[in-house]
mmCIF file of C-alpha atoms in Angstrom:
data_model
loop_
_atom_site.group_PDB
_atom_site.id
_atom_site.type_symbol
_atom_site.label_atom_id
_atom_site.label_comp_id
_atom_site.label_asym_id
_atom_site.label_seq_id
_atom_site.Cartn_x
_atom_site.Cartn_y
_atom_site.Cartn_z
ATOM 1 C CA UNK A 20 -10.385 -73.700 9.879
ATOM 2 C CA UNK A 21 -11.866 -74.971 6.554
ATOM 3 C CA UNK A 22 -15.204 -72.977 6.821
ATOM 4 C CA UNK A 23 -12.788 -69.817 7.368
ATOM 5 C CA UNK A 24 -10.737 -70.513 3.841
ATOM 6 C CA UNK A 25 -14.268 -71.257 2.289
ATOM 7 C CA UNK A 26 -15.433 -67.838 3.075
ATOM 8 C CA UNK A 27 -11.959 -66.494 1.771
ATOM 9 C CA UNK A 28 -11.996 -68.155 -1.170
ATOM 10 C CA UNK A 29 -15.896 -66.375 -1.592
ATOM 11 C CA UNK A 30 -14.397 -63.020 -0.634
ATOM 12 C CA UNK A 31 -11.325 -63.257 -3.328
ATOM 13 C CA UNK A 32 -14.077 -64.085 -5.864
ATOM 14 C CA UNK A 33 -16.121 -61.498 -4.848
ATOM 15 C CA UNK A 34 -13.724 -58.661 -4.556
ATOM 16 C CA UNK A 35 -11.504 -59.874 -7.513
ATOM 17 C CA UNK A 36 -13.283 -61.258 -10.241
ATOM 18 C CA UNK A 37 -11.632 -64.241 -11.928
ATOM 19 C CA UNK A 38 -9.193 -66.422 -10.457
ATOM 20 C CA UNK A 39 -7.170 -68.947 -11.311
ATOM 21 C CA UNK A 40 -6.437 -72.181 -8.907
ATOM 22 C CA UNK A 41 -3.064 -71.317 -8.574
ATOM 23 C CA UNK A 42 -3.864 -67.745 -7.913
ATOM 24 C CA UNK A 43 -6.357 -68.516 -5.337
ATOM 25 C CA UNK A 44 -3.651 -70.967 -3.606
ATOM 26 C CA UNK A 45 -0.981 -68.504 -3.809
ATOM 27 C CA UNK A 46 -3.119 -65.802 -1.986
ATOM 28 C CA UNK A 47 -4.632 -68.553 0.560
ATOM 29 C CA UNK A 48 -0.905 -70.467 1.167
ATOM 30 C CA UNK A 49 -2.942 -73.573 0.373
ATOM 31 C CA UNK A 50 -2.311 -76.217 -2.524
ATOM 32 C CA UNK A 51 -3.439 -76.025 -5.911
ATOM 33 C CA UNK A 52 -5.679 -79.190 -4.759
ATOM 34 C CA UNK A 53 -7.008 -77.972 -1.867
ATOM 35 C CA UNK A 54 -8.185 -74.917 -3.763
ATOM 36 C CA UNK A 55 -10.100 -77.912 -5.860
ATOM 37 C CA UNK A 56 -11.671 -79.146 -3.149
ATOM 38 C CA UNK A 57 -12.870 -75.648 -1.605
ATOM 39 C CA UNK A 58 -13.896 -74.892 -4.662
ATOM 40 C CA UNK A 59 -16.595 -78.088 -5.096
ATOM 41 C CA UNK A 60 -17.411 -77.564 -1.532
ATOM 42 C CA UNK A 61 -18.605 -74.069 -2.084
ATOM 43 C CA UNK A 62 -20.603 -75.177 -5.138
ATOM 44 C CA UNK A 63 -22.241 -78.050 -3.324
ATOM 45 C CA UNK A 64 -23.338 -75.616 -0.825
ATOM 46 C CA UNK A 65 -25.060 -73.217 -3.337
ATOM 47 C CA UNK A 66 -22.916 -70.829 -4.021
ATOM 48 C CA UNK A 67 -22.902 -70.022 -8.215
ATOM 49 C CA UNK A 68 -19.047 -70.330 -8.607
ATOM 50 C CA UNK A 69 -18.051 -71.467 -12.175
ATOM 51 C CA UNK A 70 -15.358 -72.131 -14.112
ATOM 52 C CA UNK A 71 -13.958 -70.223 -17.200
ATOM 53 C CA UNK A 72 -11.950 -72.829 -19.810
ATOM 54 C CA UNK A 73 -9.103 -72.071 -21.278
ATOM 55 C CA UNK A 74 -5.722 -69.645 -21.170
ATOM 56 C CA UNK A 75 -7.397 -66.770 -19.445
ATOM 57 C CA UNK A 76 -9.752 -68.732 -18.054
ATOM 58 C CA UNK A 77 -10.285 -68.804 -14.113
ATOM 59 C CA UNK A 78 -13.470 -69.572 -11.259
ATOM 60 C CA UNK A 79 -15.563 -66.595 -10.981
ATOM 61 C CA UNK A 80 -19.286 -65.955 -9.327
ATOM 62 C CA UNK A 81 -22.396 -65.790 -11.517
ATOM 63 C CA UNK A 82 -23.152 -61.540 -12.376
ATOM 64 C CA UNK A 83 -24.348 -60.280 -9.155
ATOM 65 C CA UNK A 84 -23.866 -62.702 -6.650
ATOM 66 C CA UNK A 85 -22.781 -61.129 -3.057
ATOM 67 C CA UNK A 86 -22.355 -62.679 -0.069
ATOM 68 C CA UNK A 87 -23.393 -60.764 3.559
ATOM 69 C CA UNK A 88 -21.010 -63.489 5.674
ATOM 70 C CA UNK A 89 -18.654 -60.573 6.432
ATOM 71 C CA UNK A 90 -19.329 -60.547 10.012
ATOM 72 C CA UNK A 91 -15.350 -60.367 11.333
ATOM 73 C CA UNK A 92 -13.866 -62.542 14.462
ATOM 74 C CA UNK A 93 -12.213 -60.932 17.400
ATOM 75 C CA UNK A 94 -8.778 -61.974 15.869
ATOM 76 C CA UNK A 95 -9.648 -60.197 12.501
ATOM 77 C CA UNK A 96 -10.711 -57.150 14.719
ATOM 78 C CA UNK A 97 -7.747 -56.608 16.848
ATOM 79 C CA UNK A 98 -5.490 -57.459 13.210
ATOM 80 C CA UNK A 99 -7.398 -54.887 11.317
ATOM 81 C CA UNK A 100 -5.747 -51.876 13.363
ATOM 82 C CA UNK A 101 -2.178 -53.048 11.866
ATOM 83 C CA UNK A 102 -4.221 -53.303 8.492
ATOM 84 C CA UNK A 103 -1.225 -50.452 7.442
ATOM 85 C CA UNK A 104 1.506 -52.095 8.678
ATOM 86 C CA UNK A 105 1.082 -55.576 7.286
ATOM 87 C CA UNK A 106 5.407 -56.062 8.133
ATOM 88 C CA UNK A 107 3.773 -55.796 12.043
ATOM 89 C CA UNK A 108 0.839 -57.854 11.365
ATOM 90 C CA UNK A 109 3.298 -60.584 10.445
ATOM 91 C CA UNK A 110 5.494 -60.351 12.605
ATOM 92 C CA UNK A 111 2.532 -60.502 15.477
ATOM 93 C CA UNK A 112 1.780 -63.531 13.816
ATOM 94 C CA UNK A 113 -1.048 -62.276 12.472
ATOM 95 C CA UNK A 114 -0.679 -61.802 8.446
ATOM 96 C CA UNK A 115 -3.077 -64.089 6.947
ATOM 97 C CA UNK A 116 -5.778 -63.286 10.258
ATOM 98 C CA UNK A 117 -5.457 -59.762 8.953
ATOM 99 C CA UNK A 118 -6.081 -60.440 5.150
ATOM 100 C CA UNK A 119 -8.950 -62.235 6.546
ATOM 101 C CA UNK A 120 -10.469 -59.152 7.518
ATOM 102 C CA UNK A 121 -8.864 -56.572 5.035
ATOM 103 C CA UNK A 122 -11.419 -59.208 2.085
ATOM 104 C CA UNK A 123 -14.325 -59.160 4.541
ATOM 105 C CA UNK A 124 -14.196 -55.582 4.944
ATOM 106 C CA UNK A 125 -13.836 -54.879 1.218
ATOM 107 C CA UNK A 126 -16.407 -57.138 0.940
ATOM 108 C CA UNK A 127 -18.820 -54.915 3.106
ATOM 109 C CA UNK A 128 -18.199 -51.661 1.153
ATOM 110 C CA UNK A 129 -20.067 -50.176 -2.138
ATOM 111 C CA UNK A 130 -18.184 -50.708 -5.118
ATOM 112 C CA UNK A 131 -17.426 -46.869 -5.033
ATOM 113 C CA UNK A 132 -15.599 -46.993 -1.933
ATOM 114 C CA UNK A 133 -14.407 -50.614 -2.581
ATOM 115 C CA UNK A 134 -12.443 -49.003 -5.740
ATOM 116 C CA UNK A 135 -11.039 -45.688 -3.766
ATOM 117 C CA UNK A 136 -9.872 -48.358 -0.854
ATOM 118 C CA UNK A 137 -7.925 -50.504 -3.499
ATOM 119 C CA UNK A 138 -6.679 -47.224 -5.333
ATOM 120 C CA UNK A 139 -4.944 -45.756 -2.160
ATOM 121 C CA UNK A 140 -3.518 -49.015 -1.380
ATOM 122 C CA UNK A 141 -1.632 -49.012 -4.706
ATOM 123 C CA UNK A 142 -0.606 -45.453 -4.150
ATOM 124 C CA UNK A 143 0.794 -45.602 -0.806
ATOM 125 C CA UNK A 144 2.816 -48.153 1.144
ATOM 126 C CA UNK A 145 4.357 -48.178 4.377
ATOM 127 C CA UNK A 146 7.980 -49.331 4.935
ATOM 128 C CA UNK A 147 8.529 -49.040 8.751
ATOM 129 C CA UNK A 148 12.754 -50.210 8.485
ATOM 130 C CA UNK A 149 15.206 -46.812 8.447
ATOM 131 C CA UNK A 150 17.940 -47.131 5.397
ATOM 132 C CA UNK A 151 20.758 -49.455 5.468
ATOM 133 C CA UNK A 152 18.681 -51.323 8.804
ATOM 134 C CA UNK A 153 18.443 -55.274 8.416
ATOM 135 C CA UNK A 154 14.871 -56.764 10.162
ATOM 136 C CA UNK A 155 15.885 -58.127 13.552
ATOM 137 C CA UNK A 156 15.346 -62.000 14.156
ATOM 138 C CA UNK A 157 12.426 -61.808 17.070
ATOM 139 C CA UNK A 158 11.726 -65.757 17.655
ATOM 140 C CA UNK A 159 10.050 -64.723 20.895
ATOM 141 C CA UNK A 160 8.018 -61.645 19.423
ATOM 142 C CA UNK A 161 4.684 -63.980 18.652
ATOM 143 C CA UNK A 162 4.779 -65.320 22.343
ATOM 144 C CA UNK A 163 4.961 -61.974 24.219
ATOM 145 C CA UNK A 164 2.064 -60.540 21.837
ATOM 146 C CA UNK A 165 0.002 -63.374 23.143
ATOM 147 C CA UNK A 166 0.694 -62.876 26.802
ATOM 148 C CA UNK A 167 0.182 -59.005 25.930
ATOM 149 C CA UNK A 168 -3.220 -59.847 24.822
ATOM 150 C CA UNK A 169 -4.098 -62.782 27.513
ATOM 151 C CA UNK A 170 -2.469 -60.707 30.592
ATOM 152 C CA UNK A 171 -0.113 -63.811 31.996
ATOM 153 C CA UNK A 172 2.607 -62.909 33.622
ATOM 154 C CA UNK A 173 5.896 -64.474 31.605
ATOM 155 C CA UNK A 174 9.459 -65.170 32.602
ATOM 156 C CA UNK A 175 12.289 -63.869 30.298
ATOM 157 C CA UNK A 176 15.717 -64.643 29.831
ATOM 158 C CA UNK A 177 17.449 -61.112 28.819
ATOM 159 C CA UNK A 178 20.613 -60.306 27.409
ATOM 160 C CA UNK A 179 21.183 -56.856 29.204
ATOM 161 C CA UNK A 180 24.037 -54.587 27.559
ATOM 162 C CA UNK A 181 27.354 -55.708 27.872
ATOM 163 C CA UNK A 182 25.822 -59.052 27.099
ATOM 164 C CA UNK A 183 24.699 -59.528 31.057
ATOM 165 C CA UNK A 184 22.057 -62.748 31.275
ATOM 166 C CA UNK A 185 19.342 -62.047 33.468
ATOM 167 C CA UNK A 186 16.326 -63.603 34.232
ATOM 168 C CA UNK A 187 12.887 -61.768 35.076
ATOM 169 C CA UNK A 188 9.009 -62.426 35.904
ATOM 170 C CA UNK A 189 7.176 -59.564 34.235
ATOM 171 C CA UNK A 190 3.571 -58.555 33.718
ATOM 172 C CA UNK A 191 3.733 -57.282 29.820
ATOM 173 C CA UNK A 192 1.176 -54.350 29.496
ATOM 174 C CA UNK A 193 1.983 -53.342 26.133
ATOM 175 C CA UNK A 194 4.360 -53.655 22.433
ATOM 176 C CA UNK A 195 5.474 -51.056 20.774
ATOM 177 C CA UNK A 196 7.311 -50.894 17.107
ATOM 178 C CA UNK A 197 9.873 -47.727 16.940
ATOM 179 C CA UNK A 198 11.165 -47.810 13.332
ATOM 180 C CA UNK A 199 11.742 -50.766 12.857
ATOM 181 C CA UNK A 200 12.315 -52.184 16.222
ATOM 182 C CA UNK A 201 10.036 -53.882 18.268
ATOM 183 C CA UNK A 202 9.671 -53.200 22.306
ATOM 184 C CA UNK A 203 7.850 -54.653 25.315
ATOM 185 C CA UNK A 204 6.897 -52.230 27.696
ATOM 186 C CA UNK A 205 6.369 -54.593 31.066
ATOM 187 C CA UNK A 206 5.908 -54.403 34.886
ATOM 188 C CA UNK A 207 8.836 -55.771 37.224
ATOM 189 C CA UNK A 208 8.626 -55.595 40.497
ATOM 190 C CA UNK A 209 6.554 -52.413 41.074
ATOM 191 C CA UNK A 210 8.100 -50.815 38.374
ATOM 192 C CA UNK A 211 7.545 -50.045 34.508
ATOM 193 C CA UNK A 212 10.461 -51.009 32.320
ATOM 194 C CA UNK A 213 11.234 -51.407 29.019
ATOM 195 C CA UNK A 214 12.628 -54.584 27.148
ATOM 196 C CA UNK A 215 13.735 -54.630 23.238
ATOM 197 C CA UNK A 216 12.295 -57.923 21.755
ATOM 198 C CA UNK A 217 15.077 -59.156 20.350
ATOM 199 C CA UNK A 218 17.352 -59.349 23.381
ATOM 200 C CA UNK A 219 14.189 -61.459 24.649
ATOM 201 C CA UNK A 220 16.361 -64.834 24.621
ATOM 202 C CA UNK A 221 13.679 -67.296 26.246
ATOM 203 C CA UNK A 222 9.871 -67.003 27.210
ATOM 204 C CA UNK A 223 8.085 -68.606 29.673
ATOM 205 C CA UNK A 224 4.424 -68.234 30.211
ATOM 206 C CA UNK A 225 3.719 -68.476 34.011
ATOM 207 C CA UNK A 226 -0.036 -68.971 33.000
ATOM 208 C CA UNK A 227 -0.837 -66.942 36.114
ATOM 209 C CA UNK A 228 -3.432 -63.631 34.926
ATOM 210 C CA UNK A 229 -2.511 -60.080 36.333
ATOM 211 C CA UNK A 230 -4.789 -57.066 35.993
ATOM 212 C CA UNK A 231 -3.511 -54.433 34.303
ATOM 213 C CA UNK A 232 -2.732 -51.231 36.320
ATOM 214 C CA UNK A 233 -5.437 -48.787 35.995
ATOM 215 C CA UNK A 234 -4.982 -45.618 34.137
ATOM 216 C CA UNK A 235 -1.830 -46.761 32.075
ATOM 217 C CA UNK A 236 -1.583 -45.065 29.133
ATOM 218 C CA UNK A 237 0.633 -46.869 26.481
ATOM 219 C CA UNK A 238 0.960 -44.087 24.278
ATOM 220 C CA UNK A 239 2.125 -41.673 27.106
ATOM 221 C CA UNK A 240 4.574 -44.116 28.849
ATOM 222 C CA UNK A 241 6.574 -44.231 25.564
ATOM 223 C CA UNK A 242 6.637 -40.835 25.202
ATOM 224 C CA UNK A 243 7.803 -40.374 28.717
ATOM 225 C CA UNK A 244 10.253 -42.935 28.656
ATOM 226 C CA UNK A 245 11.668 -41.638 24.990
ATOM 227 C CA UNK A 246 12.159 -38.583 26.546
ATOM 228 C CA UNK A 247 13.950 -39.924 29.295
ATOM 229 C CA UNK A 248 16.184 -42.581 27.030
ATOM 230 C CA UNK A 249 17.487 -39.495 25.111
ATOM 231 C CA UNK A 250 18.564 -37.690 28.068
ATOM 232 C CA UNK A 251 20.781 -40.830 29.339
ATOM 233 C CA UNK A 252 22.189 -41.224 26.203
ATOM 234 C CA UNK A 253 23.213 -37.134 25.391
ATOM 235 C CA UNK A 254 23.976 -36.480 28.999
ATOM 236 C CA UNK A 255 26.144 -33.845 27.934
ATOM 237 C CA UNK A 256 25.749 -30.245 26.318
ATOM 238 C CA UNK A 257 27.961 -28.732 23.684
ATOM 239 C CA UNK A 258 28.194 -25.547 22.598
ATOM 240 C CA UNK A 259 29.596 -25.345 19.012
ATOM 241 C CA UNK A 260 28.919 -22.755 16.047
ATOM 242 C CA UNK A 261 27.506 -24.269 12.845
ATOM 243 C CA UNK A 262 27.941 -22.851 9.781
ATOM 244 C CA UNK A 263 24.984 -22.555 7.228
ATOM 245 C CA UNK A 264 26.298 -26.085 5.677
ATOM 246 C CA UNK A 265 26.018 -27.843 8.925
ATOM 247 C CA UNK A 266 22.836 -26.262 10.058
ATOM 248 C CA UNK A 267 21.308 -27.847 6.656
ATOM 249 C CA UNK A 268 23.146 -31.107 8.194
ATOM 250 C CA UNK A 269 22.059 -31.266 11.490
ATOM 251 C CA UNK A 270 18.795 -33.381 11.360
ATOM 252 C CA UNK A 271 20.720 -36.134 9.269
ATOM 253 C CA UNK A 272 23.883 -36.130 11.562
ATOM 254 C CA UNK A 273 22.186 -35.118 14.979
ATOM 255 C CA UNK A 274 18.777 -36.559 14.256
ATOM 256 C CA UNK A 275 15.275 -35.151 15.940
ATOM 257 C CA UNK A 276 17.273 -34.476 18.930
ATOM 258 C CA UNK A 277 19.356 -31.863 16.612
ATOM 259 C CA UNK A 278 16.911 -30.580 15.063
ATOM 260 C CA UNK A 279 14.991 -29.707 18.232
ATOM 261 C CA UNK A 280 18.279 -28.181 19.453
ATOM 262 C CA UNK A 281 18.845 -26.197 16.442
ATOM 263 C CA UNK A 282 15.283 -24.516 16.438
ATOM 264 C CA UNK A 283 15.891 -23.461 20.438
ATOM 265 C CA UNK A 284 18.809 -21.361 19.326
ATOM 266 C CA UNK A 285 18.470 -18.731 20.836
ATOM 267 C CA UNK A 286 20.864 -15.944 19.095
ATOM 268 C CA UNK A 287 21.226 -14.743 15.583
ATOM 269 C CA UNK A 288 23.280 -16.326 12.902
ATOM 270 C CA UNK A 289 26.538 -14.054 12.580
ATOM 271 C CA UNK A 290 27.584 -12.408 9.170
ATOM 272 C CA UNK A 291 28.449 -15.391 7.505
ATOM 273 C CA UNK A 292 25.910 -17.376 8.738
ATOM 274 C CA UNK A 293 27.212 -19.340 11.262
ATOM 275 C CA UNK A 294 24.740 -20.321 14.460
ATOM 276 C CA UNK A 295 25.654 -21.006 18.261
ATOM 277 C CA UNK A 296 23.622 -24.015 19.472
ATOM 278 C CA UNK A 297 23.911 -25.754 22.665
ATOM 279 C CA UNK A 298 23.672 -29.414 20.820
ATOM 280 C CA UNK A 299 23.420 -32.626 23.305
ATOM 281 C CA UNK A 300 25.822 -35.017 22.322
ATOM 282 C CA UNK A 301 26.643 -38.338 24.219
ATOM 283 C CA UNK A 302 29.312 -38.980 26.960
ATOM 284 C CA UNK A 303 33.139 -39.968 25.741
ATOM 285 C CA UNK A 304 34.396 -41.276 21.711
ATOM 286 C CA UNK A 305 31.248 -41.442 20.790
ATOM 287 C CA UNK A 306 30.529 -37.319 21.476
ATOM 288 C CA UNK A 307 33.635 -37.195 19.298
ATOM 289 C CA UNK A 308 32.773 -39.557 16.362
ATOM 290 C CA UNK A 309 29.683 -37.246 15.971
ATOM 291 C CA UNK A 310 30.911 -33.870 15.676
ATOM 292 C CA UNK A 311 33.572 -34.950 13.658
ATOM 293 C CA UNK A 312 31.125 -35.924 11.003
ATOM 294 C CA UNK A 313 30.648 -32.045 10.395
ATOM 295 C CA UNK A 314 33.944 -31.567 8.854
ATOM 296 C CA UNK A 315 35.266 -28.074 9.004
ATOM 297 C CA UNK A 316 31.469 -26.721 9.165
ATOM 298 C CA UNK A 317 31.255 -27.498 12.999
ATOM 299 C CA UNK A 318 33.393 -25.811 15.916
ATOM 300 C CA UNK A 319 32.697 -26.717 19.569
ATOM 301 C CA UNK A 320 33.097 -23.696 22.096
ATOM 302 C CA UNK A 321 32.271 -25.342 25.232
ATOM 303 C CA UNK A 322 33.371 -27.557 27.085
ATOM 304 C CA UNK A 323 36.659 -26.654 27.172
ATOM 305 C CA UNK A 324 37.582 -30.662 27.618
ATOM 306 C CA UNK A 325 35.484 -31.653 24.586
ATOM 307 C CA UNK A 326 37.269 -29.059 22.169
ATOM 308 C CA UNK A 327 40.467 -30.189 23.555
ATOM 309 C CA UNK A 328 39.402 -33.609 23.166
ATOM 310 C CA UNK A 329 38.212 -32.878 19.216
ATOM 311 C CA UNK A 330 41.076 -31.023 18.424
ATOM 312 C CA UNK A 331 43.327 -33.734 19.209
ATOM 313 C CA UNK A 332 41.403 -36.385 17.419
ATOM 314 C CA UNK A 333 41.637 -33.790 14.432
ATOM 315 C CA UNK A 334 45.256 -33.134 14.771
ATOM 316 C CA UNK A 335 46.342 -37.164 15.129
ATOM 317 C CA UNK A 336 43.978 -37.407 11.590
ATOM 318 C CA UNK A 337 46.083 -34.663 10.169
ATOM 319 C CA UNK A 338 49.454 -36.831 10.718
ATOM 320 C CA UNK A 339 47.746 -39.465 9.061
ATOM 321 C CA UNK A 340 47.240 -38.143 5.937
ATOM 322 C CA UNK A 341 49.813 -35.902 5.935
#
């Protein structure tokens, strides 16, 4: 563990320039002491670190100096691939294994492409959340990565919805974060399934290996099984005309699945510019909370139950405010 912080603190020096003690223990989530200590260590070993006195003074490495040691561990490797989502890394339990390997490969690179690196990574930043979205609490995320990794089957207590308990052996083949929201894609029984992380109550690693199922394809199971998840939740059609104001408000209020909907129209906006689009909406109050949120821009056609439904939710608002 020390040898790895030694070669960190090298790395920060290298890459950086001048830093202070308290910088270097800030960025290493080490004491202002132990940075001390690293720091004698590294010059007892050779290395030409010295110090700058004074205000803006700081350690730095002799003109010149570069160290080759940036030969990564497997850890570092596997981190490195969330190197643009350092909210995942962290949560994986993997944040400071991936600045590990963000300074060694810096380290590795010309000072050209050393400077371009550093210039996108001020320029551009990745905030995976959607608006007005708290982080979930995942105590059990860091467990689950590590039997994804290791291939042990794992027990899991699992609040189903409606709050339903249950308790399953799974073999986990795969995470996956969708905005925000991490997922465990797992066998059960024969069967693929899919378990959100932070109903994942309790863990329990059976320390028994599996072997993975040859030919899955993580990528294409999600997409499969997204597909599928939309259609149970917008079992139903609706046929409505949207004027040019709800059109423009479609992918906010109906999201991708809108959007998609509202590009298959088939006919021609009218002369005012209203659209007929069969838009999938879900089953009961919640169908009606949605197309609501059009206002006056929005009229369903079809089902006849669903416009009866809609225009008595709009009539009962009307006696409300009069």
């Amino acid at each position: 563990m020390r040898a790895s912080r030694l070669l960190s603190v090298l790395l920060l020096l290298q890459n950086r320039g001048r830093m202070t003690a308290e910088e270097l223990a800030a960025e290493l989530e080490v004491s202002v002491r132990t940075v001390y200590r690293d720091i004698d260590a590294l010059s007892a070993s050779g290395v030409p670190v010295y110090a700058d006195r004074g205000r803006t003074g700081g350690y730095r490495l002799v003109d010149g100096y570069r160290t080759r040691l940036t030969g990564m561990t497997e850890e570092e490797a596997q981190a490195l691939s969330l190197a643009g989502l350092p909210v995942a890394a962290a949560e994986l339990g993997l944040g400071t294994v991936l600045a590990a390997a963000q300074l060694k490969l810096y380290a590795a690179l010309p000072p050209e492409l050393r400077d371009r690196a550093g210039r996108v990574a001020e320029r551009f930043y990745l905030d995976v959340p959607g608006w007005h979205r708290g982080i979930e609490s995942l105590p059990t995320l860091s467990a689950v990565a590590d039997a994804v990794w290791s291939s042990h089957r794992i027990r899991i207590r699992y609040e189903r919805w409606g709050q339903r308990v249950v308790e399953r052996d799974v073999e986990p083949l795969g995470l996956i974060l969708k905005a925000g929201n991490w997922y465990l894609a797992a066998r059960c029984e024969g069967t693929d399934r899919t378990y959100r992380i932070s109903r994942v109550q309790a863990l329990e690693d059976l320390g028994e290996a599996f072997e993975r199922p040859a030919g899955f394809d993580l990528a294409r199971y999600w997409q499969e099984w997204s597909e599928q998840f939309e259609r149970r939740m917008f079992p139903r059609v609706a046929v409505v005309r949207l004027s040019p104001r709800a059109q423009a408000l479609v992918p906010f209020y109906a999201g991708a699945l809108g959007a998609r909907a509202l590009r298959s129209a088939a006919g021609e906006p009218d002369a005012d510019g209203w659209l007929t689009v069969e838009l999938p909406v879900e089953r009961g109050e919640p169908a009606i909370g949605e197309l609501l949120r059009f206002g006056p821009h929005l009229e369903v056609l079809e089902p006849a139950d669903l416009r009866a439904e809609l225009a008595e939710a709009i009539e009962e608002m009307g006696a409300i405010y009069g």
